[in-house]
Amino acid sequence: MPEEKSRPPQDRPWENGWTLDTSRTPGTRRLYLAGALAVTTIVACVAAIAATDNQDDVRSKSARDGGSGLISFSTQPATTLPPEGDSDLSSVSPSHAGPRQQGTGPTIAVTTTPKPPKSPPSKGSPAKPKPTAVYGSFRSVNYPDRYWHVDSDHVGLDQVSGEQAREDATFKQVKGLANASCYSFVARDGRYLRHSSFVLRADRDSGSSLFKQDATFCPRDSPAYPGAKMLESVNYPGYFLRHQNFVVRLQRFEYSSQFVADSSFQPVVGGLA
């Protein structure tokens, strides 16, 4: 039985005389790996270049189409008209100097609307006319032919005839001596109508606080006679002037048609004089 000889190691052929295997080129596996890596790198570069070119094409198309998200400036002049009427604000309009260069912002020209000059007041302009005094008379609603009339120092409800009587039945209306929102009445001779002992009479102004209150009356609308007035005393609220037995006196308000009729008087603008 022949003996089996051990096979010498193949990594040292120069020492043991082993013949090299020349059927495979040394380093072939490494060459394969290097080639595959190079091909992969080239493919990746080509894909990246193609993607970059595609993005540039999309951006260029979006810029041409004026896509959303981009600010576009129109080269056409604005056609919006300002509201009618004068304004103190400056008007803004696009400039027509020429086409705009690429990369520059829109050119805006600011023009200010001139204000008309104020005309100086003329030196010879007439002064404002002073308000004329208000005169009037008071006519009874239930005795329409009778008016307030000063007879001596008392005020009665009388029929008026003649120039003198018409003057005595005409009174100047002024602001109330005790309340500017109410009224006082002045006879033609300068005396004021005031209540004294609850009777209306004509007296000179004494300057006292009591006189000012007695001579001030506040007009109220009559509840039953349109246009007629009822005159309430300032210092006796709820008391109104009324005629009784053709004498004008001051009495407390009563819820009766007779009292309303006797205390309602129709003003006659301008008076009887």
PDB file of C-alpha atoms in Angstrom:
ATOM      1  CA  MET A   1       0.000   0.000   0.000  1.00  0.00           C
ATOM      2  CA  PRO A   2       1.652   3.183  -1.142  1.00  0.00           C
ATOM      3  CA  GLU A   3       2.336   5.864   1.392  1.00  0.00           C
ATOM      4  CA  GLU A   4       0.458   9.161   1.193  1.00  0.00           C
ATOM      5  CA  LYS A   5       2.728  12.104   1.070  1.00  0.00           C
ATOM      6  CA  SER A   6       1.554  15.407   2.598  1.00  0.00           C
ATOM      7  CA  ARG A   7       1.009  18.221   0.114  1.00  0.00           C
ATOM      8  CA  PRO A   8       3.447  21.053   0.668  1.00  0.00           C
ATOM      9  CA  PRO A   9       2.003  24.510   1.352  1.00  0.00           C
ATOM     10  CA  GLN A  10       1.226  26.499  -1.778  1.00  0.00           C
ATOM     11  CA  ASP A  11       2.157  29.889  -0.423  1.00  0.00           C
ATOM     12  CA  ARG A  12       5.903  29.241  -0.606  1.00  0.00           C
ATOM     13  CA  PRO A  13       6.567  27.597  -3.944  1.00  0.00           C
ATOM     14  CA  TRP A  14      10.189  28.794  -4.055  1.00  0.00           C
ATOM     15  CA  GLU A  15      10.914  26.872  -0.909  1.00  0.00           C
ATOM     16  CA  ASN A  16       9.179  23.605  -1.549  1.00  0.00           C
ATOM     17  CA  GLY A  17       9.155  23.558  -5.337  1.00  0.00           C
ATOM     18  CA  TRP A  18       5.368  23.822  -5.763  1.00  0.00           C
ATOM     19  CA  THR A  19       4.203  25.034  -9.163  1.00  0.00           C
ATOM     20  CA  LEU A  20       2.052  28.181  -9.232  1.00  0.00           C
ATOM     21  CA  ASP A  21      -1.507  28.085 -10.567  1.00  0.00           C
ATOM     22  CA  THR A  22      -1.379  30.422 -13.561  1.00  0.00           C
ATOM     23  CA  SER A  23      -4.998  29.801 -14.655  1.00  0.00           C
ATOM     24  CA  ARG A  24      -6.287  32.954 -12.682  1.00  0.00           C
ATOM     25  CA  THR A  25      -4.737  36.400 -12.729  1.00  0.00           C
ATOM     26  CA  PRO A  26      -3.811  37.642  -9.288  1.00  0.00           C
ATOM     27  CA  GLY A  27      -6.052  40.474  -7.879  1.00  0.00           C
ATOM     28  CA  THR A  28      -9.014  39.787 -10.190  1.00  0.00           C
ATOM     29  CA  ARG A  29     -11.613  40.124  -7.399  1.00  0.00           C
ATOM     30  CA  ARG A  30     -10.267  43.535  -6.441  1.00  0.00           C
ATOM     31  CA  LEU A  31     -10.423  44.695 -10.017  1.00  0.00           C
ATOM     32  CA  TYR A  32     -14.052  43.626 -10.192  1.00  0.00           C
ATOM     33  CA  LEU A  33     -14.906  45.564  -7.053  1.00  0.00           C
ATOM     34  CA  ALA A  34     -13.073  48.696  -8.238  1.00  0.00           C
ATOM     35  CA  GLY A  35     -14.819  48.578 -11.596  1.00  0.00           C
ATOM     36  CA  ALA A  36     -18.248  48.175  -9.999  1.00  0.00           C
ATOM     37  CA  LEU A  37     -17.569  51.154  -7.685  1.00  0.00           C
ATOM     38  CA  ALA A  38     -16.487  53.322 -10.630  1.00  0.00           C
ATOM     39  CA  VAL A  39     -19.598  52.433 -12.619  1.00  0.00           C
ATOM     40  CA  THR A  40     -21.813  53.214  -9.593  1.00  0.00           C
ATOM     41  CA  THR A  41     -20.114  56.615  -9.130  1.00  0.00           C
ATOM     42  CA  ILE A  42     -20.558  57.519 -12.799  1.00  0.00           C
ATOM     43  CA  VAL A  43     -24.257  56.571 -12.711  1.00  0.00           C
ATOM     44  CA  ALA A  44     -24.805  58.669  -9.585  1.00  0.00           C
ATOM     45  CA  CYS A  45     -23.102  61.707 -11.133  1.00  0.00           C
ATOM     46  CA  VAL A  46     -25.162  61.431 -14.290  1.00  0.00           C
ATOM     47  CA  ALA A  47     -28.373  61.176 -12.259  1.00  0.00           C
ATOM     48  CA  ALA A  48     -27.439  64.255 -10.162  1.00  0.00           C
ATOM     49  CA  ILE A  49     -26.652  66.298 -13.277  1.00  0.00           C
ATOM     50  CA  ALA A  50     -29.932  65.266 -14.869  1.00  0.00           C
ATOM     51  CA  ALA A  51     -31.890  66.230 -11.724  1.00  0.00           C
ATOM     52  CA  THR A  52     -30.172  69.633 -11.543  1.00  0.00           C
ATOM     53  CA  ASP A  53     -30.977  70.371 -15.171  1.00  0.00           C
ATOM     54  CA  ASN A  54     -34.611  69.359 -14.601  1.00  0.00           C
ATOM     55  CA  GLN A  55     -34.931  71.751 -11.585  1.00  0.00           C
ATOM     56  CA  ASP A  56     -33.446  74.622 -13.631  1.00  0.00           C
ATOM     57  CA  ASP A  57     -35.962  73.967 -16.386  1.00  0.00           C
ATOM     58  CA  VAL A  58     -38.856  73.993 -13.874  1.00  0.00           C
ATOM     59  CA  ARG A  59     -37.658  77.280 -12.307  1.00  0.00           C
ATOM     60  CA  SER A  60     -37.250  78.914 -15.691  1.00  0.00           C
ATOM     61  CA  LYS A  61     -40.732  77.829 -16.725  1.00  0.00           C
ATOM     62  CA  SER A  62     -42.238  79.098 -13.453  1.00  0.00           C
ATOM     63  CA  ALA A  63     -40.549  82.460 -13.887  1.00  0.00           C
ATOM     64  CA  ARG A  64     -41.872  82.730 -17.436  1.00  0.00           C
ATOM     65  CA  ASP A  65     -45.388  81.726 -16.407  1.00  0.00           C
ATOM     66  CA  GLY A  66     -45.450  84.101 -13.401  1.00  0.00           C
ATOM     67  CA  GLY A  67     -46.301  81.296 -10.979  1.00  0.00           C
ATOM     68  CA  SER A  68     -47.668  81.801  -7.466  1.00  0.00           C
ATOM     69  CA  GLY A  69     -45.261  82.843  -4.744  1.00  0.00           C
ATOM     70  CA  LEU A  70     -43.302  85.237  -6.991  1.00  0.00           C
ATOM     71  CA  ILE A  71     -43.785  89.030  -7.114  1.00  0.00           C
ATOM     72  CA  SER A  72     -44.248  90.321 -10.646  1.00  0.00           C
ATOM     73  CA  PHE A  73     -44.209  94.019 -11.566  1.00  0.00           C
ATOM     74  CA  SER A  74     -46.369  94.949 -14.500  1.00  0.00           C
ATOM     75  CA  THR A  75     -44.906  97.355 -17.013  1.00  0.00           C
ATOM     76  CA  GLN A  76     -48.360  98.697 -17.823  1.00  0.00           C
ATOM     77  CA  PRO A  77     -49.334 102.022 -16.140  1.00  0.00           C
ATOM     78  CA  ALA A  78     -51.795 101.842 -13.234  1.00  0.00           C
ATOM     79  CA  THR A  79     -55.408 102.426 -14.229  1.00  0.00           C
ATOM     80  CA  THR A  80     -56.953 102.863 -10.751  1.00  0.00           C
ATOM     81  CA  LEU A  81     -58.517 106.314 -10.449  1.00  0.00           C
ATOM     82  CA  PRO A  82     -58.466 108.285  -7.145  1.00  0.00           C
ATOM     83  CA  PRO A  83     -61.780 108.998  -5.443  1.00  0.00           C
ATOM     84  CA  GLU A  84     -63.488 112.212  -6.430  1.00  0.00           C
ATOM     85  CA  GLY A  85     -63.094 115.248  -4.206  1.00  0.00           C
ATOM     86  CA  ASP A  86     -60.220 117.239  -2.781  1.00  0.00           C
ATOM     87  CA  SER A  87     -57.659 115.504  -0.634  1.00  0.00           C
ATOM     88  CA  ASP A  88     -54.713 116.712   1.424  1.00  0.00           C
ATOM     89  CA  LEU A  89     -52.825 113.480   0.711  1.00  0.00           C
ATOM     90  CA  SER A  90     -50.109 113.265  -1.951  1.00  0.00           C
ATOM     91  CA  SER A  91     -51.040 111.408  -5.130  1.00  0.00           C
ATOM     92  CA  VAL A  92     -48.798 108.526  -6.282  1.00  0.00           C
ATOM     93  CA  SER A  93     -48.537 107.625  -9.974  1.00  0.00           C
ATOM     94  CA  PRO A  94     -46.125 105.343 -11.935  1.00  0.00           C
ATOM     95  CA  SER A  95     -43.322 107.096 -13.813  1.00  0.00           C
ATOM     96  CA  HIS A  96     -43.338 107.067 -17.637  1.00  0.00           C
ATOM     97  CA  ALA A  97     -39.573 107.775 -17.978  1.00  0.00           C
ATOM     98  CA  GLY A  98     -38.900 104.522 -19.866  1.00  0.00           C
ATOM     99  CA  PRO A  99     -38.766 100.713 -19.587  1.00  0.00           C
ATOM    100  CA  ARG A 100     -37.509  99.323 -16.329  1.00  0.00           C
ATOM    101  CA  GLN A 101     -34.189  97.511 -16.261  1.00  0.00           C
ATOM    102  CA  GLN A 102     -33.997  93.927 -15.067  1.00  0.00           C
ATOM    103  CA  GLY A 103     -33.280  93.599 -11.376  1.00  0.00           C
ATOM    104  CA  THR A 104     -34.440  97.103 -10.422  1.00  0.00           C
ATOM    105  CA  GLY A 105     -37.568  97.967  -8.422  1.00  0.00           C
ATOM    106  CA  PRO A 106     -40.566  99.911  -9.754  1.00  0.00           C
ATOM    107  CA  THR A 107     -40.049 103.644 -10.092  1.00  0.00           C
ATOM    108  CA  ILE A 108     -42.611 105.802  -8.220  1.00  0.00           C
ATOM    109  CA  ALA A 109     -43.082 109.508  -8.763  1.00  0.00           C
ATOM    110  CA  VAL A 110     -44.768 111.503  -5.971  1.00  0.00           C
ATOM    111  CA  THR A 111     -46.765 114.572  -6.891  1.00  0.00           C
ATOM    112  CA  THR A 112     -48.456 116.792  -4.326  1.00  0.00           C
ATOM    113  CA  THR A 113     -51.865 118.255  -5.067  1.00  0.00           C
ATOM    114  CA  PRO A 114     -51.552 122.024  -4.609  1.00  0.00           C
ATOM    115  CA  LYS A 115     -54.045 123.646  -2.259  1.00  0.00           C
ATOM    116  CA  PRO A 116     -55.891 126.735  -3.440  1.00  0.00           C
ATOM    117  CA  PRO A 117     -54.698 129.872  -1.675  1.00  0.00           C
ATOM    118  CA  LYS A 118     -56.941 131.292   0.981  1.00  0.00           C
ATOM    119  CA  SER A 119     -58.379 134.627   0.074  1.00  0.00           C
ATOM    120  CA  PRO A 120     -57.657 137.265   2.727  1.00  0.00           C
ATOM    121  CA  PRO A 121     -60.686 138.857   4.341  1.00  0.00           C
ATOM    122  CA  SER A 122     -61.609 142.095   2.723  1.00  0.00           C
ATOM    123  CA  LYS A 123     -61.192 145.125   4.908  1.00  0.00           C
ATOM    124  CA  GLY A 124     -64.413 146.676   3.709  1.00  0.00           C
ATOM    125  CA  SER A 125     -66.613 143.627   4.437  1.00  0.00           C
ATOM    126  CA  PRO A 126     -69.726 144.568   6.400  1.00  0.00           C
ATOM    127  CA  ALA A 127     -70.002 143.403   9.995  1.00  0.00           C
ATOM    128  CA  LYS A 128     -72.487 140.732  10.969  1.00  0.00           C
ATOM    129  CA  PRO A 129     -75.886 142.244  11.697  1.00  0.00           C
ATOM    130  CA  LYS A 130     -76.822 142.270  15.338  1.00  0.00           C
ATOM    131  CA  PRO A 131     -79.814 140.113  16.236  1.00  0.00           C
ATOM    132  CA  THR A 132     -82.968 142.153  16.446  1.00  0.00           C
ATOM    133  CA  ALA A 133     -85.159 142.066  19.535  1.00  0.00           C
ATOM    134  CA  VAL A 134     -88.043 139.609  19.561  1.00  0.00           C
ATOM    135  CA  TYR A 135     -91.462 141.133  20.154  1.00  0.00           C
ATOM    136  CA  GLY A 136     -94.760 139.362  20.587  1.00  0.00           C
ATOM    137  CA  SER A 137     -98.186 139.303  22.121  1.00  0.00           C
ATOM    138  CA  PHE A 138    -100.231 136.595  23.863  1.00  0.00           C
ATOM    139  CA  ARG A 139    -103.776 135.753  22.771  1.00  0.00           C
ATOM    140  CA  SER A 140    -106.179 133.638  24.779  1.00  0.00           C
ATOM    141  CA  VAL A 141    -107.223 130.353  23.137  1.00  0.00           C
ATOM    142  CA  ASN A 142    -110.722 130.382  24.604  1.00  0.00           C
ATOM    143  CA  TYR A 143    -111.138 134.156  24.110  1.00  0.00           C
ATOM    144  CA  PRO A 144    -109.360 134.689  20.775  1.00  0.00           C
ATOM    145  CA  ASP A 145    -110.301 138.416  20.621  1.00  0.00           C
ATOM    146  CA  ARG A 146    -108.496 139.162  23.916  1.00  0.00           C
ATOM    147  CA  TYR A 147    -104.769 139.644  24.624  1.00  0.00           C
ATOM    148  CA  TRP A 148    -102.445 140.322  27.526  1.00  0.00           C
ATOM    149  CA  HIS A 149    -102.683 144.044  28.087  1.00  0.00           C
ATOM    150  CA  VAL A 150    -100.949 146.351  30.604  1.00  0.00           C
ATOM    151  CA  ASP A 151    -103.454 148.651  32.295  1.00  0.00           C
ATOM    152  CA  SER A 152    -101.679 150.898  34.775  1.00  0.00           C
ATOM    153  CA  ASP A 153     -99.557 148.356  36.639  1.00  0.00           C
ATOM    154  CA  HIS A 154    -101.719 145.240  36.260  1.00  0.00           C
ATOM    155  CA  VAL A 155    -101.990 142.857  33.312  1.00  0.00           C
ATOM    156  CA  GLY A 156    -105.497 141.906  32.213  1.00  0.00           C
ATOM    157  CA  LEU A 157    -107.004 139.978  29.309  1.00  0.00           C
ATOM    158  CA  ASP A 158    -108.551 142.738  27.213  1.00  0.00           C
ATOM    159  CA  GLN A 159    -109.844 143.484  23.771  1.00  0.00           C
ATOM    160  CA  VAL A 160    -107.300 145.670  22.006  1.00  0.00           C
ATOM    161  CA  SER A 161    -108.188 148.644  19.806  1.00  0.00           C
ATOM    162  CA  GLY A 162    -106.154 151.695  18.948  1.00  0.00           C
ATOM    163  CA  GLU A 163    -102.422 152.262  18.611  1.00  0.00           C
ATOM    164  CA  GLN A 164    -101.811 152.860  22.306  1.00  0.00           C
ATOM    165  CA  ALA A 165    -103.602 149.689  23.317  1.00  0.00           C
ATOM    166  CA  ARG A 166    -101.680 147.654  20.737  1.00  0.00           C
ATOM    167  CA  GLU A 167     -98.375 148.976  22.139  1.00  0.00           C
ATOM    168  CA  ASP A 168     -99.481 148.070  25.662  1.00  0.00           C
ATOM    169  CA  ALA A 169    -100.280 144.561  24.421  1.00  0.00           C
ATOM    170  CA  THR A 170     -96.856 144.073  22.767  1.00  0.00           C
ATOM    171  CA  PHE A 171     -93.854 142.822  24.821  1.00  0.00           C
ATOM    172  CA  LYS A 172     -90.171 142.277  24.168  1.00  0.00           C
ATOM    173  CA  GLN A 173     -89.005 138.748  24.862  1.00  0.00           C
ATOM    174  CA  VAL A 174     -85.575 138.471  26.550  1.00  0.00           C
ATOM    175  CA  LYS A 175     -83.587 135.777  28.339  1.00  0.00           C
ATOM    176  CA  GLY A 176     -84.928 134.980  31.762  1.00  0.00           C
ATOM    177  CA  LEU A 177     -83.461 137.106  34.521  1.00  0.00           C
ATOM    178  CA  ALA A 178     -83.218 134.073  36.834  1.00  0.00           C
ATOM    179  CA  ASN A 179     -82.824 131.327  34.192  1.00  0.00           C
ATOM    180  CA  ALA A 180     -81.341 131.935  30.734  1.00  0.00           C
ATOM    181  CA  SER A 181     -83.175 128.925  29.285  1.00  0.00           C
ATOM    182  CA  CYS A 182     -86.517 130.582  30.140  1.00  0.00           C
ATOM    183  CA  TYR A 183     -87.895 134.063  29.328  1.00  0.00           C
ATOM    184  CA  SER A 184     -88.726 137.424  30.781  1.00  0.00           C
ATOM    185  CA  PHE A 185     -91.079 139.934  29.141  1.00  0.00           C
ATOM    186  CA  VAL A 186     -90.571 143.712  28.988  1.00  0.00           C
ATOM    187  CA  ALA A 187     -93.342 146.247  28.376  1.00  0.00           C
ATOM    188  CA  ARG A 188     -92.860 149.176  25.978  1.00  0.00           C
ATOM    189  CA  ASP A 189     -91.902 151.496  28.850  1.00  0.00           C
ATOM    190  CA  GLY A 190     -89.152 149.149  30.125  1.00  0.00           C
ATOM    191  CA  ARG A 191     -91.043 147.550  32.982  1.00  0.00           C
ATOM    192  CA  TYR A 192     -90.914 143.776  33.452  1.00  0.00           C
ATOM    193  CA  LEU A 193     -93.902 141.508  33.837  1.00  0.00           C
ATOM    194  CA  ARG A 194     -93.705 139.738  37.187  1.00  0.00           C
ATOM    195  CA  HIS A 195     -96.075 137.998  39.539  1.00  0.00           C
ATOM    196  CA  SER A 196     -96.692 139.664  42.896  1.00  0.00           C
ATOM    197  CA  SER A 197     -99.187 138.253  45.366  1.00  0.00           C
ATOM    198  CA  PHE A 198     -99.964 135.734  42.577  1.00  0.00           C
ATOM    199  CA  VAL A 199    -101.134 138.488  40.202  1.00  0.00           C
ATOM    200  CA  LEU A 200     -99.239 139.448  37.014  1.00  0.00           C
ATOM    201  CA  ARG A 201     -98.189 143.106  36.968  1.00  0.00           C
ATOM    202  CA  ALA A 202     -95.630 145.451  35.369  1.00  0.00           C
ATOM    203  CA  ASP A 203     -92.784 146.644  37.675  1.00  0.00           C
ATOM    204  CA  ARG A 204     -89.373 148.217  37.409  1.00  0.00           C
ATOM    205  CA  ASP A 205     -86.412 145.924  37.887  1.00  0.00           C
ATOM    206  CA  SER A 206     -85.241 146.246  41.465  1.00  0.00           C
ATOM    207  CA  GLY A 207     -82.221 144.020  40.883  1.00  0.00           C
ATOM    208  CA  SER A 208     -83.167 141.703  43.725  1.00  0.00           C
ATOM    209  CA  SER A 209     -83.067 137.929  43.446  1.00  0.00           C
ATOM    210  CA  LEU A 210     -86.776 137.752  44.258  1.00  0.00           C
ATOM    211  CA  PHE A 211     -87.663 140.147  41.450  1.00  0.00           C
ATOM    212  CA  LYS A 212     -85.612 138.150  38.920  1.00  0.00           C
ATOM    213  CA  GLN A 213     -87.386 134.954  39.905  1.00  0.00           C
ATOM    214  CA  ASP A 214     -90.826 136.565  39.886  1.00  0.00           C
ATOM    215  CA  ALA A 215     -90.148 137.902  36.363  1.00  0.00           C
ATOM    216  CA  THR A 216     -88.926 134.605  34.828  1.00  0.00           C
ATOM    217  CA  PHE A 217     -91.289 132.112  33.162  1.00  0.00           C
ATOM    218  CA  CYS A 218     -90.626 128.861  31.304  1.00  0.00           C
ATOM    219  CA  PRO A 219     -92.830 128.036  28.284  1.00  0.00           C
ATOM    220  CA  ARG A 220     -94.463 124.592  28.085  1.00  0.00           C
ATOM    221  CA  ASP A 221     -96.468 123.135  25.223  1.00  0.00           C
ATOM    222  CA  SER A 222    -100.187 123.121  25.830  1.00  0.00           C
ATOM    223  CA  PRO A 223    -101.528 119.544  26.037  1.00  0.00           C
ATOM    224  CA  ALA A 224    -104.822 120.449  24.341  1.00  0.00           C
ATOM    225  CA  TYR A 225    -104.063 123.330  21.955  1.00  0.00           C
ATOM    226  CA  PRO A 226    -101.361 122.808  19.296  1.00  0.00           C
ATOM    227  CA  GLY A 227     -98.981 125.752  19.029  1.00  0.00           C
ATOM    228  CA  ALA A 228    -100.193 127.303  22.284  1.00  0.00           C
ATOM    229  CA  LYS A 229     -97.920 127.760  25.293  1.00  0.00           C
ATOM    230  CA  MET A 230     -98.371 127.553  29.048  1.00  0.00           C
ATOM    231  CA  LEU A 231     -96.011 129.702  31.174  1.00  0.00           C
ATOM    232  CA  GLU A 232     -94.670 128.151  34.378  1.00  0.00           C
ATOM    233  CA  SER A 233     -93.154 130.208  37.190  1.00  0.00           C
ATOM    234  CA  VAL A 234     -89.458 129.620  38.015  1.00  0.00           C
ATOM    235  CA  ASN A 235     -89.768 130.094  41.763  1.00  0.00           C
ATOM    236  CA  TYR A 236     -93.169 128.386  41.958  1.00  0.00           C
ATOM    237  CA  PRO A 237     -92.816 125.137  39.978  1.00  0.00           C
ATOM    238  CA  GLY A 238     -96.202 123.718  39.027  1.00  0.00           C
ATOM    239  CA  TYR A 239     -97.804 127.174  39.021  1.00  0.00           C
ATOM    240  CA  PHE A 240     -98.872 128.621  35.666  1.00  0.00           C
ATOM    241  CA  LEU A 241    -100.175 131.960  34.418  1.00  0.00           C
ATOM    242  CA  ARG A 242    -103.899 131.830  33.642  1.00  0.00           C
ATOM    243  CA  HIS A 243    -106.688 134.342  33.186  1.00  0.00           C
ATOM    244  CA  GLN A 244    -109.566 134.420  35.642  1.00  0.00           C
ATOM    245  CA  ASN A 245    -112.266 137.100  35.463  1.00  0.00           C
ATOM    246  CA  PHE A 246    -110.089 138.592  32.712  1.00  0.00           C
ATOM    247  CA  VAL A 247    -107.184 139.101  35.124  1.00  0.00           C
ATOM    248  CA  VAL A 248    -103.887 137.256  34.474  1.00  0.00           C
ATOM    249  CA  ARG A 249    -102.744 135.579  37.678  1.00  0.00           C
ATOM    250  CA  LEU A 250    -100.538 132.699  38.897  1.00  0.00           C
ATOM    251  CA  GLN A 251    -102.256 129.487  40.022  1.00  0.00           C
ATOM    252  CA  ARG A 252    -101.384 125.871  40.692  1.00  0.00           C
ATOM    253  CA  PHE A 253    -101.988 123.504  37.815  1.00  0.00           C
ATOM    254  CA  GLU A 254    -105.360 121.735  37.822  1.00  0.00           C
ATOM    255  CA  TYR A 255    -106.293 118.628  35.874  1.00  0.00           C
ATOM    256  CA  SER A 256    -109.323 120.194  34.229  1.00  0.00           C
ATOM    257  CA  SER A 257    -110.147 121.320  30.716  1.00  0.00           C
ATOM    258  CA  GLN A 258    -111.112 124.741  32.042  1.00  0.00           C
ATOM    259  CA  PHE A 259    -107.727 125.359  33.644  1.00  0.00           C
ATOM    260  CA  VAL A 260    -105.884 124.164  30.517  1.00  0.00           C
ATOM    261  CA  ALA A 261    -107.955 126.482  28.343  1.00  0.00           C
ATOM    262  CA  ASP A 262    -107.501 129.466  30.671  1.00  0.00           C
ATOM    263  CA  SER A 263    -103.722 128.902  30.951  1.00  0.00           C
ATOM    264  CA  SER A 264    -103.024 128.294  27.219  1.00  0.00           C
ATOM    265  CA  PHE A 265    -102.001 131.319  25.199  1.00  0.00           C
ATOM    266  CA  GLN A 266    -101.198 131.595  21.499  1.00  0.00           C
ATOM    267  CA  PRO A 267     -97.978 133.604  20.847  1.00  0.00           C
ATOM    268  CA  VAL A 268     -98.321 136.289  18.177  1.00  0.00           C
ATOM    269  CA  VAL A 269     -94.906 136.847  16.637  1.00  0.00           C
ATOM    270  CA  GLY A 270     -94.091 140.529  16.156  1.00  0.00           C
ATOM    271  CA  GLY A 271     -96.842 141.702  18.473  1.00  0.00           C
ATOM    272  CA  LEU A 272     -99.713 144.034  17.702  1.00  0.00           C
ATOM    273  CA  ALA A 273     -97.861 147.369  17.590  1.00  0.00           C
TER     274      ALA A 273
END
